[in-house]
Short mmCIF file of C-alpha atoms in Angstrom, two decimals:
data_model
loop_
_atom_site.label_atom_id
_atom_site.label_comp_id
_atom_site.label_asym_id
_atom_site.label_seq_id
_atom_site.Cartn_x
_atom_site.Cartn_y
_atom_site.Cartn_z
CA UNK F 1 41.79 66.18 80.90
CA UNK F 2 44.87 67.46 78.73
CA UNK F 3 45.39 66.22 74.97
CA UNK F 4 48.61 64.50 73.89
CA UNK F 5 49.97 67.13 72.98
CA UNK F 6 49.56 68.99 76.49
CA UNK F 7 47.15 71.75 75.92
CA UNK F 8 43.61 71.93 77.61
CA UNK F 9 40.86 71.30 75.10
CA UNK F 10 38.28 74.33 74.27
CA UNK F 11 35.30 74.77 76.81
CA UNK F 12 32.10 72.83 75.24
CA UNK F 13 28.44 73.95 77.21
CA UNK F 14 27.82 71.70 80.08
CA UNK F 15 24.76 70.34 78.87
CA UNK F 16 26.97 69.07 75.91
CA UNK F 17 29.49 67.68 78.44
CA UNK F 18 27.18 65.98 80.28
CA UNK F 19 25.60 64.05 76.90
CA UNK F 20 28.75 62.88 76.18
CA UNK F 21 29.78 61.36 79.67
CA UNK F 22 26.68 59.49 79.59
CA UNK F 23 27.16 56.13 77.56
CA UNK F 24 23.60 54.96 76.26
CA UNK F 25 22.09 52.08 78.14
CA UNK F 26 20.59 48.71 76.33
CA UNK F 27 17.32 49.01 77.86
CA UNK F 28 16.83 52.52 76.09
CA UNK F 29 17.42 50.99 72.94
CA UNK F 30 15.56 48.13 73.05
CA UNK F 31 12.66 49.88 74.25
CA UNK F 32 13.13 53.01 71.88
CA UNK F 33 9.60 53.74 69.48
CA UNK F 34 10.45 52.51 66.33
CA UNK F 35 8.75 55.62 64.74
CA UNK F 36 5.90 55.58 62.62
CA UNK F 37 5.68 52.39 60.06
CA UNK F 38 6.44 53.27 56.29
CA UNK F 39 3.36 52.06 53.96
CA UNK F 40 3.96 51.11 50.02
CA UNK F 41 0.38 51.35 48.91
CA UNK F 42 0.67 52.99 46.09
CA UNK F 43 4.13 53.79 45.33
CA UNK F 44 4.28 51.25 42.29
CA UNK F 45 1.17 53.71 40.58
CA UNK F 46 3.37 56.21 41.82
CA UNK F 47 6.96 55.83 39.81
CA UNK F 48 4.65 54.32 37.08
CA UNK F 49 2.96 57.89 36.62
CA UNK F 50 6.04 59.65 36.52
CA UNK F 51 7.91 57.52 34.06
CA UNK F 52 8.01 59.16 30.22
CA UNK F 53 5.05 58.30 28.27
CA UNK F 54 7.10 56.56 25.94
CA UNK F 55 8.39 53.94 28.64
CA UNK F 56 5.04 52.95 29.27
CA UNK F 57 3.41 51.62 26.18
CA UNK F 58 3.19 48.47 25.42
CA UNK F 59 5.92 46.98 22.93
CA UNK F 60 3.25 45.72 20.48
CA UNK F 61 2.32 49.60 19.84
CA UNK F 62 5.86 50.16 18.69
CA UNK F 63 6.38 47.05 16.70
CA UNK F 64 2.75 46.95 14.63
CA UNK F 65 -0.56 45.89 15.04
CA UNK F 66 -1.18 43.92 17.89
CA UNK F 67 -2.27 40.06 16.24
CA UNK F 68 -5.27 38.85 17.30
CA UNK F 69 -5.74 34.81 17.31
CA UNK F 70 -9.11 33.84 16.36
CA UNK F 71 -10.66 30.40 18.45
CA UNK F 72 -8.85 27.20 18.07
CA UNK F 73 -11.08 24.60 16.92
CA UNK F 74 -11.41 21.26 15.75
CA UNK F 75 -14.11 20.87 13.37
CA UNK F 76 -12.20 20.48 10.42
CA UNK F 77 -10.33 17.58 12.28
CA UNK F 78 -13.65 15.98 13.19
CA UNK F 79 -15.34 16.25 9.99
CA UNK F 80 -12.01 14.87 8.09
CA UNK F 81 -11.72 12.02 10.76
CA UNK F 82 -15.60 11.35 10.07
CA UNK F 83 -15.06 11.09 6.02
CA UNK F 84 -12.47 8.69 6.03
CA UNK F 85 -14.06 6.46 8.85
CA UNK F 86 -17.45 6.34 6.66
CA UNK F 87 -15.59 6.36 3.38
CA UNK F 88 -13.60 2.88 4.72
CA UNK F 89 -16.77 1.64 6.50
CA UNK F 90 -18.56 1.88 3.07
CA UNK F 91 -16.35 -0.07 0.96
CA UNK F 92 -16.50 -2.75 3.43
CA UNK F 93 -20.00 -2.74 3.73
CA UNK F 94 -20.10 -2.89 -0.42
CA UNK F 95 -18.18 -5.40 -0.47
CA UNK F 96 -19.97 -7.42 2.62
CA UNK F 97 -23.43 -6.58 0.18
CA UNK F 98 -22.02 -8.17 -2.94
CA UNK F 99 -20.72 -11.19 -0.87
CA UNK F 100 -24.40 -11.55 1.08
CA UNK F 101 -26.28 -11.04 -2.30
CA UNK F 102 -24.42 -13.93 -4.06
CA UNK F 103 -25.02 -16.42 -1.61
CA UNK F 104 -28.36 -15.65 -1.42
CA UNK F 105 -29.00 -16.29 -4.93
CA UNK F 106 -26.84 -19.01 -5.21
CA UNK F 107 -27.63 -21.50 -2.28
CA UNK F 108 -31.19 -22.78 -4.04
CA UNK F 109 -29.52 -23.76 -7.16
CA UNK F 110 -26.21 -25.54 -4.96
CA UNK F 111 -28.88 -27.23 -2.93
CA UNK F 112 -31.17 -28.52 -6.06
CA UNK F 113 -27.12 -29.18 -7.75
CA UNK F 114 -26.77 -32.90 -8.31
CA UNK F 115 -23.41 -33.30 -8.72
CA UNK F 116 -20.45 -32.35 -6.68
CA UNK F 117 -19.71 -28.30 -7.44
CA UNK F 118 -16.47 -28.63 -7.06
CA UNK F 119 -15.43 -31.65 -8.63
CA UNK F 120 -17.42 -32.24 -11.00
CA UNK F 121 -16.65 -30.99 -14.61
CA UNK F 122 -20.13 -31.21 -16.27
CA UNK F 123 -22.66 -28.15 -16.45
CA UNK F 124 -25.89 -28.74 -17.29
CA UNK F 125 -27.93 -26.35 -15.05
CA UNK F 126 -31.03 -26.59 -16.57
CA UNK F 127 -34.02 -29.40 -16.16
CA UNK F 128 -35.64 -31.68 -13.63
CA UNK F 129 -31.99 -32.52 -12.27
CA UNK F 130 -29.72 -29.85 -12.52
CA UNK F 131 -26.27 -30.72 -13.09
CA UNK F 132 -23.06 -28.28 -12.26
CA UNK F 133 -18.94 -28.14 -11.48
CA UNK F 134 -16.35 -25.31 -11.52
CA UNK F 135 -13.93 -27.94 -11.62
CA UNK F 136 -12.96 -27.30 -15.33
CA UNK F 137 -13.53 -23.59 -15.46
CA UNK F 138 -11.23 -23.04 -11.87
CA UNK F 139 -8.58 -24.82 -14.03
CA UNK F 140 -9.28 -22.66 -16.75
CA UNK F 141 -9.14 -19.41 -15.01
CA UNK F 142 -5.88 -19.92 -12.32
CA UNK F 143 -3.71 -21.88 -15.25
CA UNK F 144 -3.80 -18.88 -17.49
CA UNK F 145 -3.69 -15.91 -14.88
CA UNK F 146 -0.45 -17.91 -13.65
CA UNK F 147 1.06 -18.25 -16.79
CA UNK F 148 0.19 -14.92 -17.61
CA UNK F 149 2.00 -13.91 -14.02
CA UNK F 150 4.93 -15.96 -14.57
CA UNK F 151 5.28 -13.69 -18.04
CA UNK F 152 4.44 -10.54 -17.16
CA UNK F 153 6.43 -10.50 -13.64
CA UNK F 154 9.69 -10.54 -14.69
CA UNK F 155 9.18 -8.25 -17.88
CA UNK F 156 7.65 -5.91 -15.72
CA UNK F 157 10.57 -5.67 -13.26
CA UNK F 158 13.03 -5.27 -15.84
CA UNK F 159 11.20 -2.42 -17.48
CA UNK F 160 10.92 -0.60 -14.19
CA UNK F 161 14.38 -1.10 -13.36
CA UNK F 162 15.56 -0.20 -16.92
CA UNK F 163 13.37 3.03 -16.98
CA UNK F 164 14.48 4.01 -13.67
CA UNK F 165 18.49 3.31 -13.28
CA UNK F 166 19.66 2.68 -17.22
CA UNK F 167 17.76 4.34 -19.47
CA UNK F 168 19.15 7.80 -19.94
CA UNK F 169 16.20 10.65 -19.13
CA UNK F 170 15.35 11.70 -22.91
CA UNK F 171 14.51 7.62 -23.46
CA UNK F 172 13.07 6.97 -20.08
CA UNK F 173 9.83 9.32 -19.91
CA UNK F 174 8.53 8.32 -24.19
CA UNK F 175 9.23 4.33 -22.79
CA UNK F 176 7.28 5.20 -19.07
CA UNK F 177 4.18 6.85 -21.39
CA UNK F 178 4.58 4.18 -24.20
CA UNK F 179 3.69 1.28 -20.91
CA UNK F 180 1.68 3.33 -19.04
CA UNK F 181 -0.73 3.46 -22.64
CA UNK F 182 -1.17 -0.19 -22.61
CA UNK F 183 -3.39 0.19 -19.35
CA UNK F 184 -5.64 2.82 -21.64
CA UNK F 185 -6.34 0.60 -24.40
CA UNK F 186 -9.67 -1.57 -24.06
CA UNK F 187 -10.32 -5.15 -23.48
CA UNK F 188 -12.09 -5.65 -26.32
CA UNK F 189 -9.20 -3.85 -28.61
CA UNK F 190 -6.85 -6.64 -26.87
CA UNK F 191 -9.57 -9.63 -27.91
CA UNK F 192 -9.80 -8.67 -31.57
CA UNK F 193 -6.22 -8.09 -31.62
CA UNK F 194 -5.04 -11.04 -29.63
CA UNK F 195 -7.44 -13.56 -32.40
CA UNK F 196 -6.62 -12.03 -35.23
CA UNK F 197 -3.25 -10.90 -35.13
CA UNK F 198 -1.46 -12.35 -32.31
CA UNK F 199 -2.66 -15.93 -32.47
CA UNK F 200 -1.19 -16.83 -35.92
CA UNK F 201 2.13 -15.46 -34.67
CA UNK F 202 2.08 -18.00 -31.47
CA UNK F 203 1.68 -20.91 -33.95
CA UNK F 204 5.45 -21.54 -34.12
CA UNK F 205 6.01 -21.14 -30.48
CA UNK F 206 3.33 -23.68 -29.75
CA UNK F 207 4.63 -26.19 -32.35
CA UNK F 208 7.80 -25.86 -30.65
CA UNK F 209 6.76 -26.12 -26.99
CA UNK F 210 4.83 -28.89 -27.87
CA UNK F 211 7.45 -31.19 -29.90
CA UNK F 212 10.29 -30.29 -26.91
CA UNK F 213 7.61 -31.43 -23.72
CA UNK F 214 4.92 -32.87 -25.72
CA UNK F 215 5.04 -35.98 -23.01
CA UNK F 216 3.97 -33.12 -20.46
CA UNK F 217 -0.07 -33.39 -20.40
CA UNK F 218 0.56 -29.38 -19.68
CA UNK F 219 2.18 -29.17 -22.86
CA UNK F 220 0.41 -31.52 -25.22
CA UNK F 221 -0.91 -30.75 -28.73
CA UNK F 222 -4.47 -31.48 -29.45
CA UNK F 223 -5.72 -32.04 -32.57
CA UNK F 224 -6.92 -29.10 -34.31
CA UNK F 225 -6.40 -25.55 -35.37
CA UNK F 226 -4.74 -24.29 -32.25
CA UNK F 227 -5.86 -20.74 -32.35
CA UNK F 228 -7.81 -19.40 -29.25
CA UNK F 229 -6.06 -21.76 -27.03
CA UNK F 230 -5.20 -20.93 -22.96
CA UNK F 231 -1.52 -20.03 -24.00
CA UNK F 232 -3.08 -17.78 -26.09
CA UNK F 233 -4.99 -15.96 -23.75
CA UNK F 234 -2.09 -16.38 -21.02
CA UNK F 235 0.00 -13.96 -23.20
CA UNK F 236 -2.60 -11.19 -24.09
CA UNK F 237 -3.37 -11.44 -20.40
CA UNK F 238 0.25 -10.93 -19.43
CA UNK F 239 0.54 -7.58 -22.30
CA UNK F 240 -2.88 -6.49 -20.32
CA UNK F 241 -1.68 -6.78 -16.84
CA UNK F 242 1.79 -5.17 -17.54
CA UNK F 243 1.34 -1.85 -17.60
CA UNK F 244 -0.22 -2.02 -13.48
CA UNK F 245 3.13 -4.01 -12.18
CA UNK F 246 5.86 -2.18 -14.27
CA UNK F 247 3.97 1.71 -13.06
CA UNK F 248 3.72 0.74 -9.19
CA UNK F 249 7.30 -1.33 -9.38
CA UNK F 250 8.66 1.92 -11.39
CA UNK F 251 7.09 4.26 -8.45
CA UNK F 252 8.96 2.16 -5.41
CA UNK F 253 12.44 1.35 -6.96
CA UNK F 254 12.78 4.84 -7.39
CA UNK F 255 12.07 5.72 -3.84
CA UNK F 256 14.94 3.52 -3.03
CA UNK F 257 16.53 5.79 -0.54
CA UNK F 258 19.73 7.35 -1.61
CA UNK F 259 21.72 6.64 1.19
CA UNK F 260 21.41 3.02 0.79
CA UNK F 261 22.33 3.59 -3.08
CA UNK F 262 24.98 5.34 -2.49
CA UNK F 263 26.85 3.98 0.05
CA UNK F 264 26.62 0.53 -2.11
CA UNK F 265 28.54 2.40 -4.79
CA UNK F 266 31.03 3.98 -2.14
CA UNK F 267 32.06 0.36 -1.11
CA UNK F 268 32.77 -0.59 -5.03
CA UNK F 269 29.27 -2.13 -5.82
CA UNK F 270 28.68 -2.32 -9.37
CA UNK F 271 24.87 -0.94 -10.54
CA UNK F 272 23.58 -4.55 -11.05
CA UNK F 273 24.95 -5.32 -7.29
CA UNK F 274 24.05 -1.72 -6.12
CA UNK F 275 20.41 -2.77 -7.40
CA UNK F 276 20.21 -6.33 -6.12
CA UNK F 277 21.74 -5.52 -2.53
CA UNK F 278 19.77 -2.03 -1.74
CA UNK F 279 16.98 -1.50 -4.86
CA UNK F 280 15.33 -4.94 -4.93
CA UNK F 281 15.06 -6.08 -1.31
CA UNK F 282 13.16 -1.81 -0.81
CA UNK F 283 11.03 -2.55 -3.36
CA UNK F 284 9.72 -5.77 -2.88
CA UNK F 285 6.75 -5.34 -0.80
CA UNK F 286 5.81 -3.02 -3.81
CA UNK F 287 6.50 -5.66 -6.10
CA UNK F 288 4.29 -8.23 -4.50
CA UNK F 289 1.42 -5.24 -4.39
CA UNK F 290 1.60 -4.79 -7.91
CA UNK F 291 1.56 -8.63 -9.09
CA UNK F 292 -1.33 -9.14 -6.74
CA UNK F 293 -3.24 -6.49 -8.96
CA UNK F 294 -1.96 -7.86 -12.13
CA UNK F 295 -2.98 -11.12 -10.75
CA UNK F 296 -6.36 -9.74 -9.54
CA UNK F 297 -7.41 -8.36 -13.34
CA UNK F 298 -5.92 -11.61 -14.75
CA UNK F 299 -8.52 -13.78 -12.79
CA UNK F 300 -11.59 -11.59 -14.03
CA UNK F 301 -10.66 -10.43 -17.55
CA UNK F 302 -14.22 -11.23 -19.42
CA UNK F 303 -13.78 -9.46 -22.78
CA UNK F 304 -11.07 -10.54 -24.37
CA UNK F 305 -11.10 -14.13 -23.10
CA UNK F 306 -14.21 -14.17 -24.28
CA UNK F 307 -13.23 -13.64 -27.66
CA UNK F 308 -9.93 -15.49 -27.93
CA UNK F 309 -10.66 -18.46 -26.06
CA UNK F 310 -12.13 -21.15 -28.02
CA UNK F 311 -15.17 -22.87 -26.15
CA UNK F 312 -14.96 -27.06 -26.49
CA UNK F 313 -17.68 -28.81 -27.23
CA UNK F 314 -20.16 -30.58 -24.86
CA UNK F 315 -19.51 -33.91 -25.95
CA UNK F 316 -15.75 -33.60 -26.19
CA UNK F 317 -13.65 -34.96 -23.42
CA UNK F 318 -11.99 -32.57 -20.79
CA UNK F 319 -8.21 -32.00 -21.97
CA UNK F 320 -5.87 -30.50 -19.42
CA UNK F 321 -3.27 -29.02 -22.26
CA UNK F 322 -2.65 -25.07 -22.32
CA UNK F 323 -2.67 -25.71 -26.21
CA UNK F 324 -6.69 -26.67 -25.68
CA UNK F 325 -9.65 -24.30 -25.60
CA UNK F 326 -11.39 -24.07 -22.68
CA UNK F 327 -13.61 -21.58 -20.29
CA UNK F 328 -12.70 -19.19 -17.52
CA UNK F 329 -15.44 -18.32 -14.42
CA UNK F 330 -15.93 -14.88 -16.06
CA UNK F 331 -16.29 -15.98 -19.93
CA UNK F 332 -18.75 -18.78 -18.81
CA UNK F 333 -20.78 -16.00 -17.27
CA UNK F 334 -20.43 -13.90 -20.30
CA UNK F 335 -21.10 -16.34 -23.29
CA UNK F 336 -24.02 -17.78 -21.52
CA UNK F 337 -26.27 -14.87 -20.50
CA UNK F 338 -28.99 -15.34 -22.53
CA UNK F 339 -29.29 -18.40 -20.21
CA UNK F 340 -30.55 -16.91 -17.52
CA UNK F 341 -34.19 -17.42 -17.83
CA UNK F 342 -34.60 -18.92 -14.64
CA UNK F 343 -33.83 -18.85 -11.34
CA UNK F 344 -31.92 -22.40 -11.09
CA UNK F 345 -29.82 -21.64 -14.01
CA UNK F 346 -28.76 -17.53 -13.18
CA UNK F 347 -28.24 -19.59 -9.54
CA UNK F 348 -25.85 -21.83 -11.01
CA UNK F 349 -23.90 -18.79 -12.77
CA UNK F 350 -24.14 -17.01 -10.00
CA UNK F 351 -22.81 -19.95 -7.66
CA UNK F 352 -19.94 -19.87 -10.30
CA UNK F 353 -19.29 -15.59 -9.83
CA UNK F 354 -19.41 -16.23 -6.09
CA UNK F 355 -16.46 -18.72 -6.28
CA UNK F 356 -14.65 -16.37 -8.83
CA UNK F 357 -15.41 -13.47 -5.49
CA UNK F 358 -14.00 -15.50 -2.82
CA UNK F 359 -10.63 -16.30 -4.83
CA UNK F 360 -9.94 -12.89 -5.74
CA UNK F 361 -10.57 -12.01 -1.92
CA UNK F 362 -8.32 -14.58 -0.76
CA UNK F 363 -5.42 -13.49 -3.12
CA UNK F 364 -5.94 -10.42 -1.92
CA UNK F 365 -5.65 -11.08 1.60
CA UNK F 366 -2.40 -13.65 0.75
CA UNK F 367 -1.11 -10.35 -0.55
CA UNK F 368 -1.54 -8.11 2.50
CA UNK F 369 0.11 -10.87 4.49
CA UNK F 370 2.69 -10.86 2.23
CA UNK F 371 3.14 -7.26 1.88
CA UNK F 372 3.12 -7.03 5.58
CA UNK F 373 5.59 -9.47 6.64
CA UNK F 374 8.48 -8.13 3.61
CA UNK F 375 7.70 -4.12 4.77
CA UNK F 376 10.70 -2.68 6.14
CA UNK F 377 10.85 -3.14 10.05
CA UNK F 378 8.91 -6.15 9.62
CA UNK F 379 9.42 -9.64 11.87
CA UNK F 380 12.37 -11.20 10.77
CA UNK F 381 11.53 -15.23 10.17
CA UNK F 382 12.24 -17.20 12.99
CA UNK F 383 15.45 -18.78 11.38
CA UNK F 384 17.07 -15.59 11.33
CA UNK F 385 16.64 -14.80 14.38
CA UNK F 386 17.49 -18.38 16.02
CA UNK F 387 21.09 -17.16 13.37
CA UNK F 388 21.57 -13.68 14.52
CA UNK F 389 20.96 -14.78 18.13
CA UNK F 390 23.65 -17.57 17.48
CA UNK F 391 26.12 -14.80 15.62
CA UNK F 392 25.68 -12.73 19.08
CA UNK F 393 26.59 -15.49 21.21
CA UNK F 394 29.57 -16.41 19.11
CA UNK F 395 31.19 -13.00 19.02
CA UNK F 396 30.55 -12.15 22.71
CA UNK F 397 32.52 -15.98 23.62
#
């Protein structure tokens, strides 16, 4: 066989020749020995040996000691968790003891009672036929914790709000200590004061109140001196309670979020409207919290009612006039003491303390009701929502 270009190729051996004529069949290579398998054991070790020392440490040698993380445990959380669950489950057992130990002392007396407890205005616990009503001292003690509410509410407010948005800061902390001293002083300091000073003052006030709504039994003069009358008491009551509604209402209205304060200015709010729209409606759960424990130390203040209130006679008929002495649940308790040299009479003061209990705990549940219903997030009144569902309805037609 010639090449292209006409010349003979160079003589290869025969053996060579041959090898190339013959074209390799498909049987050979199928059935060809694949040689001997490769293994791997090993191998990783292998490289890993050879690699620079410095390739192989671990990274935490480089960067510093390696941190060790001691055990993860949960005692802490467990003995935390079992404080506060015995802590709450003791006050409420103290409180179910004082409850249980009242009644207990006071049902023989209210079953020996022979008059209605309470309606009847007569106390005479003592003798063959003892004789005994709270009517007259539950008047007593709600009248003047209400009026001293209805005085020391609004005050109160307006002292928070003054300290915390008007008052400039070099004015605001001397009048926050000055209120926050009235809780310090003591209830007797407020009695002695309250007779002797402050009573002679209120003279012209109650001459006045009582010429303008005189025909108001509320408001009627009795005869007499008109000293340590309820109205008396209602206003050293409401100085007493002040300082506990104006620190807590100070405390929320200035946790008044600052968005909400600000963006009331932003859209041209004045402060009074910035304070009304976004300050009050925040801070009125506190609010509420706060009167309820003014309202709470109103209803057992012993001390200085004790001293200020003037104590009517026996004989004298029942007058329902704030400008008339009178007793409270606690004073009774207090000026009659020395009474209790038997069992049916302490019964019959106790009987008296137990009612004084159960009102304080229902004003105090009122005022977690309260609180909870004007929290933020809370339930909207079903009128609202019967007006926002309406309002929906009328801007999707």
């Amino acid at each position: 066989m010639s090449s292209p270009d006409g010349t003979e190729p160079p003589d290869r051996p025969a053996g060579e020749a041959d090898a190339a004529q013959e074209d390799p069949r498909i049987e050979d290579l199928v059935h060809e020995p694949a040689g001997p398998t490769p293994h791997f054991e090993g191998l990783a070790e292998k490289h890993a040996g050879e690699q620079p020392a410095e390739t192989t440490a671990p990274a935490t040698e480089t960067t510093g000691p390696k941190l060790e993380l001691g055990p993860v445990g949960h005692l802490g959380d467990r003995l935390f968790a079992g404080l506060a669950n015995g802590s709450g489950g003791l006050v409420i057992a103290i409180v179910a003891f004082v409850g249980i130990f009242l009644l207990a002392l006071a049902v023989p007396a209210l079953i020996d009672n022979q008059s209605s407890f309470l309606f009847s205005r007569v106390w005479e616990p003592g003798g063959e036929a003892p004789r005994f009503g709270i009517a007259a001292l539950f008047y007593t003690t709600v009248i003047s914790s209400i009026i001293a509410m209805l005085i020391a509410v609004p005050i109160a407010i307006g002292v928070a709000l003054f300290i915390t948005y008007y008052a400039p800061k070099r004015l605001s902390q001397p009048v926050a200590y000055a209120v926050d001293l009235l809780a310090a002083v003591p209830s007797i300091i407020y009695g002695l004061w309250g007779i002797l000073f402050f009573a002679p003052i209120l003279r012209p006030v109650i001459d006045g109140l009582s010429t303008g709504l005189g025909w108001i039994p509320l408001f009627d003069k009795p005869v007499g001196d008109n000293v340590g009358v309820v109205f008396t008491v209602s206003v050293v009551l409401a100085i007493m309670i002040l300082p506990v509604v104006t620190a807590i209402s100070r405390e929320i209205f200035a946790q008044t979020p600052i968005a909400h304060r600000e963006g009331a200015l932003a859209l041209g709010a004045t402060k009074w409207e910035m304070i009304r729209m976004s300050v009050l409606p925040y801070g009125r759960s506190g609010v509420v919290s706060a009167s309820m424990l003014g309202l709470g130390r109103a209803l057992g203040e012993t001390v200085a009612v004790m001293i200020i209130l003037t104590v009517p006679n026996s004989n004298d008929p029942w007058n329902s006039s704030i400008f008339a002495g009178g007793e409270t649940f606690a004073s009774k308790i207090a000026n009659n003491a020395a009474e209790f040299d038997s069992p049916e009479k302490t019964g019959a003061y106790i009987a008296a303390g137990l009612v004084l209990f159960v009102v304080t705990f229902l004003v105090n549940s009122a005022a977690r009701l309260i609180v909870a219903r004007s929290a933020p997030g809370a339930k909207r009144p079903r009128r609202n929502r019967r007006a926002g569902a309406a309002a929906t309805e009328g801007a999707s037609a």
